[in-house]
């Protein structure tokens, strides 16, 4: 499962943010919504204290994504994760198409990103191998901690490219969008401290 790998990979990374906890239906899921609004697995995929991750099916999924998951705190969605389908082409054509469409849409919605890696395309014809060697790559970031954005702005938005190995040993690439409420970093930090 993509999210378990991604959670483990990014478990040590905590991001600061402070804006409204709502994002009105972004990509089929809403920050601040009750988990009961979405069809989801009966048991959490992972759990740290009161922070629980569920795979969900949004009522209106975005066609670019085939897997959705959310982190919840006391039943409220505080982080959205959406991943594109596995792309087994060495060049990562579909993965890069998703990245470019997300980039254009996110720039139109949130303005210039605080991080924008153009060099990902310099990986050449072996995007899968590059991502496997790098362990994934953050390519876009918007952090709204001091921006004073409007009420429908999340605390932070990130886009990652990552690689995976399929059951048959074939490598694949995929693109994952993360949207976090302003509360997510503090809740995640507290859950980590409580676990120790």
PDB file of C-alpha atoms in Angstrom:
ATOM      1  CA  UNK A   1       0.000   0.000   0.000  1.00  0.00           C
ATOM      2  CA  UNK A   2       1.399   3.346  -1.083  1.00  0.00           C
ATOM      3  CA  UNK A   3       0.430   5.289   1.993  1.00  0.00           C
ATOM      4  CA  UNK A   4       2.119   3.015   4.495  1.00  0.00           C
ATOM      5  CA  UNK A   5       5.404   3.450   2.613  1.00  0.00           C
ATOM      6  CA  UNK A   6       4.873   7.202   2.298  1.00  0.00           C
ATOM      7  CA  UNK A   7       3.936   7.572   5.975  1.00  0.00           C
ATOM      8  CA  UNK A   8       7.069   5.728   7.057  1.00  0.00           C
ATOM      9  CA  UNK A   9       9.215   7.754   4.673  1.00  0.00           C
ATOM     10  CA  UNK A  10       7.839  11.096   5.835  1.00  0.00           C
ATOM     11  CA  UNK A  11       7.227  10.179   9.494  1.00  0.00           C
ATOM     12  CA  UNK A  12      10.259  12.191  10.548  1.00  0.00           C
ATOM     13  CA  UNK A  13       9.224  15.263   8.598  1.00  0.00           C
ATOM     14  CA  UNK A  14       6.970  17.759  10.312  1.00  0.00           C
ATOM     15  CA  UNK A  15       5.856  20.932   8.642  1.00  0.00           C
ATOM     16  CA  UNK A  16       4.833  24.192  10.262  1.00  0.00           C
ATOM     17  CA  UNK A  17       1.660  25.897   9.119  1.00  0.00           C
ATOM     18  CA  UNK A  18      -1.048  28.140  10.509  1.00  0.00           C
ATOM     19  CA  UNK A  19      -4.100  28.956   8.424  1.00  0.00           C
ATOM     20  CA  UNK A  20      -7.704  27.836   8.429  1.00  0.00           C
ATOM     21  CA  UNK A  21      -8.369  24.111   8.769  1.00  0.00           C
ATOM     22  CA  UNK A  22     -10.870  24.023   5.951  1.00  0.00           C
ATOM     23  CA  UNK A  23     -10.336  23.537   2.255  1.00  0.00           C
ATOM     24  CA  UNK A  24     -13.655  23.482   0.493  1.00  0.00           C
ATOM     25  CA  UNK A  25     -13.835  20.097  -1.156  1.00  0.00           C
ATOM     26  CA  UNK A  26     -10.313  20.134  -2.591  1.00  0.00           C
ATOM     27  CA  UNK A  27      -9.883  17.170  -4.952  1.00  0.00           C
ATOM     28  CA  UNK A  28     -13.040  15.490  -3.668  1.00  0.00           C
ATOM     29  CA  UNK A  29     -12.221  15.652   0.071  1.00  0.00           C
ATOM     30  CA  UNK A  30     -12.631  18.453   2.604  1.00  0.00           C
ATOM     31  CA  UNK A  31     -10.254  19.331   5.427  1.00  0.00           C
ATOM     32  CA  UNK A  32     -12.192  19.709   8.658  1.00  0.00           C
ATOM     33  CA  UNK A  33     -14.907  17.257   7.547  1.00  0.00           C
ATOM     34  CA  UNK A  34     -16.052  14.374   9.708  1.00  0.00           C
ATOM     35  CA  UNK A  35     -14.633  11.006   8.551  1.00  0.00           C
ATOM     36  CA  UNK A  36     -18.221   9.691   8.516  1.00  0.00           C
ATOM     37  CA  UNK A  37     -18.891  11.745   5.360  1.00  0.00           C
ATOM     38  CA  UNK A  38     -16.705   9.352   3.357  1.00  0.00           C
ATOM     39  CA  UNK A  39     -16.821   5.652   2.659  1.00  0.00           C
ATOM     40  CA  UNK A  40     -13.750   4.274   4.413  1.00  0.00           C
ATOM     41  CA  UNK A  41     -12.093   1.161   5.717  1.00  0.00           C
ATOM     42  CA  UNK A  42     -13.681   0.003   9.005  1.00  0.00           C
ATOM     43  CA  UNK A  43     -10.336  -0.051  10.792  1.00  0.00           C
ATOM     44  CA  UNK A  44      -7.582   2.563  10.445  1.00  0.00           C
ATOM     45  CA  UNK A  45      -4.675   1.701   8.156  1.00  0.00           C
ATOM     46  CA  UNK A  46      -2.368   3.144  10.809  1.00  0.00           C
ATOM     47  CA  UNK A  47      -2.793   4.720  14.214  1.00  0.00           C
ATOM     48  CA  UNK A  48      -0.707   6.916  16.541  1.00  0.00           C
ATOM     49  CA  UNK A  49      -2.535   7.944  19.689  1.00  0.00           C
ATOM     50  CA  UNK A  50      -5.667   9.770  18.436  1.00  0.00           C
ATOM     51  CA  UNK A  51      -4.226  10.302  14.950  1.00  0.00           C
ATOM     52  CA  UNK A  52      -5.780   7.683  12.635  1.00  0.00           C
ATOM     53  CA  UNK A  53      -5.277   7.119   8.914  1.00  0.00           C
ATOM     54  CA  UNK A  54      -8.079   5.691   6.764  1.00  0.00           C
ATOM     55  CA  UNK A  55      -8.277   4.866   3.081  1.00  0.00           C
ATOM     56  CA  UNK A  56     -11.430   6.533   1.778  1.00  0.00           C
ATOM     57  CA  UNK A  57     -13.600   6.849  -1.302  1.00  0.00           C
ATOM     58  CA  UNK A  58     -14.712  10.453  -1.868  1.00  0.00           C
ATOM     59  CA  UNK A  59     -18.185  11.080  -3.322  1.00  0.00           C
ATOM     60  CA  UNK A  60     -16.620  12.882  -6.318  1.00  0.00           C
ATOM     61  CA  UNK A  61     -13.100  11.525  -6.782  1.00  0.00           C
ATOM     62  CA  UNK A  62     -10.617  13.338  -9.021  1.00  0.00           C
ATOM     63  CA  UNK A  63      -9.803  11.148 -12.050  1.00  0.00           C
ATOM     64  CA  UNK A  64      -6.063  11.806 -11.606  1.00  0.00           C
ATOM     65  CA  UNK A  65      -6.000   9.789  -8.377  1.00  0.00           C
ATOM     66  CA  UNK A  66      -6.756   6.125  -7.721  1.00  0.00           C
ATOM     67  CA  UNK A  67      -6.025   6.071  -3.990  1.00  0.00           C
ATOM     68  CA  UNK A  68      -7.161   8.443  -1.276  1.00  0.00           C
ATOM     69  CA  UNK A  69      -6.296   8.421   2.411  1.00  0.00           C
ATOM     70  CA  UNK A  70      -6.897  10.848   5.251  1.00  0.00           C
ATOM     71  CA  UNK A  71      -5.405  11.410   8.672  1.00  0.00           C
ATOM     72  CA  UNK A  72      -8.047  12.147  11.267  1.00  0.00           C
ATOM     73  CA  UNK A  73      -7.934  13.530  14.780  1.00  0.00           C
ATOM     74  CA  UNK A  74     -10.958  12.673  16.913  1.00  0.00           C
ATOM     75  CA  UNK A  75     -12.842  11.858  13.702  1.00  0.00           C
ATOM     76  CA  UNK A  76     -12.010  15.108  11.862  1.00  0.00           C
ATOM     77  CA  UNK A  77     -10.005  15.113   8.623  1.00  0.00           C
ATOM     78  CA  UNK A  78      -6.755  17.016   9.195  1.00  0.00           C
ATOM     79  CA  UNK A  79      -4.669  15.709   6.281  1.00  0.00           C
ATOM     80  CA  UNK A  80      -5.605  14.551   2.784  1.00  0.00           C
ATOM     81  CA  UNK A  81      -3.378  12.289   0.687  1.00  0.00           C
ATOM     82  CA  UNK A  82      -4.242  11.432  -2.913  1.00  0.00           C
ATOM     83  CA  UNK A  83      -2.015   9.334  -5.194  1.00  0.00           C
ATOM     84  CA  UNK A  84      -2.045   8.780  -8.920  1.00  0.00           C
ATOM     85  CA  UNK A  85      -2.114   5.226 -10.317  1.00  0.00           C
ATOM     86  CA  UNK A  86       1.187   3.359 -10.557  1.00  0.00           C
ATOM     87  CA  UNK A  87       2.948   4.227 -13.810  1.00  0.00           C
ATOM     88  CA  UNK A  88       5.248   1.431 -15.007  1.00  0.00           C
ATOM     89  CA  UNK A  89       6.742   3.333 -17.954  1.00  0.00           C
ATOM     90  CA  UNK A  90      10.460   4.066 -17.427  1.00  0.00           C
ATOM     91  CA  UNK A  91       9.903   7.713 -18.386  1.00  0.00           C
ATOM     92  CA  UNK A  92       7.030   8.170 -15.921  1.00  0.00           C
ATOM     93  CA  UNK A  93       4.861   9.772 -18.606  1.00  0.00           C
ATOM     94  CA  UNK A  94       1.552   9.493 -16.711  1.00  0.00           C
ATOM     95  CA  UNK A  95       3.185  10.496 -13.431  1.00  0.00           C
ATOM     96  CA  UNK A  96       4.602  13.659 -15.007  1.00  0.00           C
ATOM     97  CA  UNK A  97       1.251  14.449 -16.657  1.00  0.00           C
ATOM     98  CA  UNK A  98      -0.423  14.340 -13.240  1.00  0.00           C
ATOM     99  CA  UNK A  99       2.359  16.502 -11.782  1.00  0.00           C
ATOM    100  CA  UNK A 100       2.003  19.148 -14.498  1.00  0.00           C
ATOM    101  CA  UNK A 101      -1.785  19.304 -14.264  1.00  0.00           C
ATOM    102  CA  UNK A 102      -1.600  19.573 -10.458  1.00  0.00           C
ATOM    103  CA  UNK A 103       1.089  22.240 -10.668  1.00  0.00           C
ATOM    104  CA  UNK A 104      -0.979  24.406 -13.013  1.00  0.00           C
ATOM    105  CA  UNK A 105      -4.117  23.997 -10.910  1.00  0.00           C
ATOM    106  CA  UNK A 106      -2.366  24.615  -7.585  1.00  0.00           C
ATOM    107  CA  UNK A 107      -0.547  27.709  -8.877  1.00  0.00           C
ATOM    108  CA  UNK A 108      -3.873  29.080 -10.147  1.00  0.00           C
ATOM    109  CA  UNK A 109      -5.436  28.376  -6.739  1.00  0.00           C
ATOM    110  CA  UNK A 110      -2.602  29.306  -4.334  1.00  0.00           C
ATOM    111  CA  UNK A 111      -0.104  31.404  -6.286  1.00  0.00           C
ATOM    112  CA  UNK A 112       3.637  30.902  -6.532  1.00  0.00           C
ATOM    113  CA  UNK A 113       4.894  27.909  -4.516  1.00  0.00           C
ATOM    114  CA  UNK A 114       7.575  28.303  -1.859  1.00  0.00           C
ATOM    115  CA  UNK A 115       9.334  25.263  -3.381  1.00  0.00           C
ATOM    116  CA  UNK A 116       9.215  24.321  -7.060  1.00  0.00           C
ATOM    117  CA  UNK A 117      11.708  21.763  -8.360  1.00  0.00           C
ATOM    118  CA  UNK A 118      11.947  21.909 -12.127  1.00  0.00           C
ATOM    119  CA  UNK A 119      14.958  19.574 -12.183  1.00  0.00           C
ATOM    120  CA  UNK A 120      12.794  16.482 -11.831  1.00  0.00           C
ATOM    121  CA  UNK A 121      12.594  16.313 -15.604  1.00  0.00           C
ATOM    122  CA  UNK A 122      16.398  16.202 -15.737  1.00  0.00           C
ATOM    123  CA  UNK A 123      16.084  12.662 -14.445  1.00  0.00           C
ATOM    124  CA  UNK A 124      15.922  11.700 -18.108  1.00  0.00           C
ATOM    125  CA  UNK A 125      14.355   8.513 -19.373  1.00  0.00           C
ATOM    126  CA  UNK A 126      14.652   6.616 -16.108  1.00  0.00           C
ATOM    127  CA  UNK A 127      12.337   8.498 -13.760  1.00  0.00           C
ATOM    128  CA  UNK A 128      11.456   5.295 -11.876  1.00  0.00           C
ATOM    129  CA  UNK A 129      15.086   4.502 -11.095  1.00  0.00           C
ATOM    130  CA  UNK A 130      15.772   8.094 -10.100  1.00  0.00           C
ATOM    131  CA  UNK A 131      12.854   8.110  -7.657  1.00  0.00           C
ATOM    132  CA  UNK A 132      13.896   4.751  -6.229  1.00  0.00           C
ATOM    133  CA  UNK A 133      17.457   6.003  -5.717  1.00  0.00           C
ATOM    134  CA  UNK A 134      16.260   9.238  -4.119  1.00  0.00           C
ATOM    135  CA  UNK A 135      13.538   7.553  -2.050  1.00  0.00           C
ATOM    136  CA  UNK A 136      10.974  10.000  -3.403  1.00  0.00           C
ATOM    137  CA  UNK A 137      11.137  13.689  -4.090  1.00  0.00           C
ATOM    138  CA  UNK A 138       9.149  16.704  -2.891  1.00  0.00           C
ATOM    139  CA  UNK A 139       8.618  18.847  -5.976  1.00  0.00           C
ATOM    140  CA  UNK A 140       6.054  21.489  -4.948  1.00  0.00           C
ATOM    141  CA  UNK A 141       5.225  23.146  -1.627  1.00  0.00           C
ATOM    142  CA  UNK A 142       2.934  25.902  -0.419  1.00  0.00           C
ATOM    143  CA  UNK A 143       3.216  26.781   3.258  1.00  0.00           C
ATOM    144  CA  UNK A 144       0.665  29.340   4.404  1.00  0.00           C
ATOM    145  CA  UNK A 145       1.970  29.855   7.952  1.00  0.00           C
ATOM    146  CA  UNK A 146       2.381  33.613   7.687  1.00  0.00           C
ATOM    147  CA  UNK A 147       0.455  34.454   4.561  1.00  0.00           C
ATOM    148  CA  UNK A 148      -2.928  35.315   6.032  1.00  0.00           C
ATOM    149  CA  UNK A 149      -4.713  33.460   3.227  1.00  0.00           C
ATOM    150  CA  UNK A 150      -8.485  33.103   3.219  1.00  0.00           C
ATOM    151  CA  UNK A 151     -10.679  30.714   5.182  1.00  0.00           C
ATOM    152  CA  UNK A 152     -10.662  28.039   2.460  1.00  0.00           C
ATOM    153  CA  UNK A 153      -6.853  27.796   2.404  1.00  0.00           C
ATOM    154  CA  UNK A 154      -5.174  24.767   3.989  1.00  0.00           C
ATOM    155  CA  UNK A 155      -2.174  25.138   6.288  1.00  0.00           C
ATOM    156  CA  UNK A 156       0.143  23.579   3.709  1.00  0.00           C
ATOM    157  CA  UNK A 157       0.098  21.761   0.375  1.00  0.00           C
ATOM    158  CA  UNK A 158       2.830  19.409  -0.877  1.00  0.00           C
ATOM    159  CA  UNK A 159       3.314  17.358  -4.031  1.00  0.00           C
ATOM    160  CA  UNK A 160       5.710  14.395  -4.044  1.00  0.00           C
ATOM    161  CA  UNK A 161       6.905  12.002  -6.695  1.00  0.00           C
ATOM    162  CA  UNK A 162       7.758   8.530  -5.454  1.00  0.00           C
ATOM    163  CA  UNK A 163       8.593   5.074  -6.688  1.00  0.00           C
ATOM    164  CA  UNK A 164       7.319   1.664  -5.711  1.00  0.00           C
ATOM    165  CA  UNK A 165       8.014  -1.937  -6.526  1.00  0.00           C
ATOM    166  CA  UNK A 166       5.037  -3.969  -7.651  1.00  0.00           C
ATOM    167  CA  UNK A 167       4.408  -7.595  -6.658  1.00  0.00           C
ATOM    168  CA  UNK A 168       5.922  -8.861  -9.920  1.00  0.00           C
ATOM    169  CA  UNK A 169       9.152  -6.939  -9.193  1.00  0.00           C
ATOM    170  CA  UNK A 170       8.373  -4.219 -11.727  1.00  0.00           C
ATOM    171  CA  UNK A 171       9.102  -0.648 -10.627  1.00  0.00           C
ATOM    172  CA  UNK A 172       6.530   2.106 -10.881  1.00  0.00           C
ATOM    173  CA  UNK A 173       6.294   5.839 -10.207  1.00  0.00           C
ATOM    174  CA  UNK A 174       3.372   7.857  -8.857  1.00  0.00           C
ATOM    175  CA  UNK A 175       2.499  11.397  -7.781  1.00  0.00           C
ATOM    176  CA  UNK A 176       1.012  12.160  -4.348  1.00  0.00           C
ATOM    177  CA  UNK A 177      -0.754  15.329  -3.238  1.00  0.00           C
ATOM    178  CA  UNK A 178      -0.805  16.193   0.476  1.00  0.00           C
ATOM    179  CA  UNK A 179      -3.076  18.875   1.920  1.00  0.00           C
ATOM    180  CA  UNK A 180      -2.754  19.598   5.629  1.00  0.00           C
ATOM    181  CA  UNK A 181      -4.832  21.646   8.010  1.00  0.00           C
ATOM    182  CA  UNK A 182      -3.051  24.288  10.048  1.00  0.00           C
ATOM    183  CA  UNK A 183      -3.504  21.984  13.057  1.00  0.00           C
ATOM    184  CA  UNK A 184      -1.793  18.962  11.509  1.00  0.00           C
ATOM    185  CA  UNK A 185       1.859  19.649  12.473  1.00  0.00           C
ATOM    186  CA  UNK A 186       1.094  20.236  16.154  1.00  0.00           C
ATOM    187  CA  UNK A 187      -1.221  17.210  16.388  1.00  0.00           C
ATOM    188  CA  UNK A 188       1.313  14.988  14.609  1.00  0.00           C
ATOM    189  CA  UNK A 189       4.131  16.199  16.870  1.00  0.00           C
ATOM    190  CA  UNK A 190       2.021  15.564  19.984  1.00  0.00           C
ATOM    191  CA  UNK A 191       1.072  12.056  18.795  1.00  0.00           C
ATOM    192  CA  UNK A 192       4.767  11.290  18.241  1.00  0.00           C
ATOM    193  CA  UNK A 193       5.684  12.536  21.729  1.00  0.00           C
ATOM    194  CA  UNK A 194       2.827  10.593  23.336  1.00  0.00           C
ATOM    195  CA  UNK A 195       3.976   7.399  21.586  1.00  0.00           C
ATOM    196  CA  UNK A 196       7.398   7.548  23.263  1.00  0.00           C
TER     197      UNK A 196
END
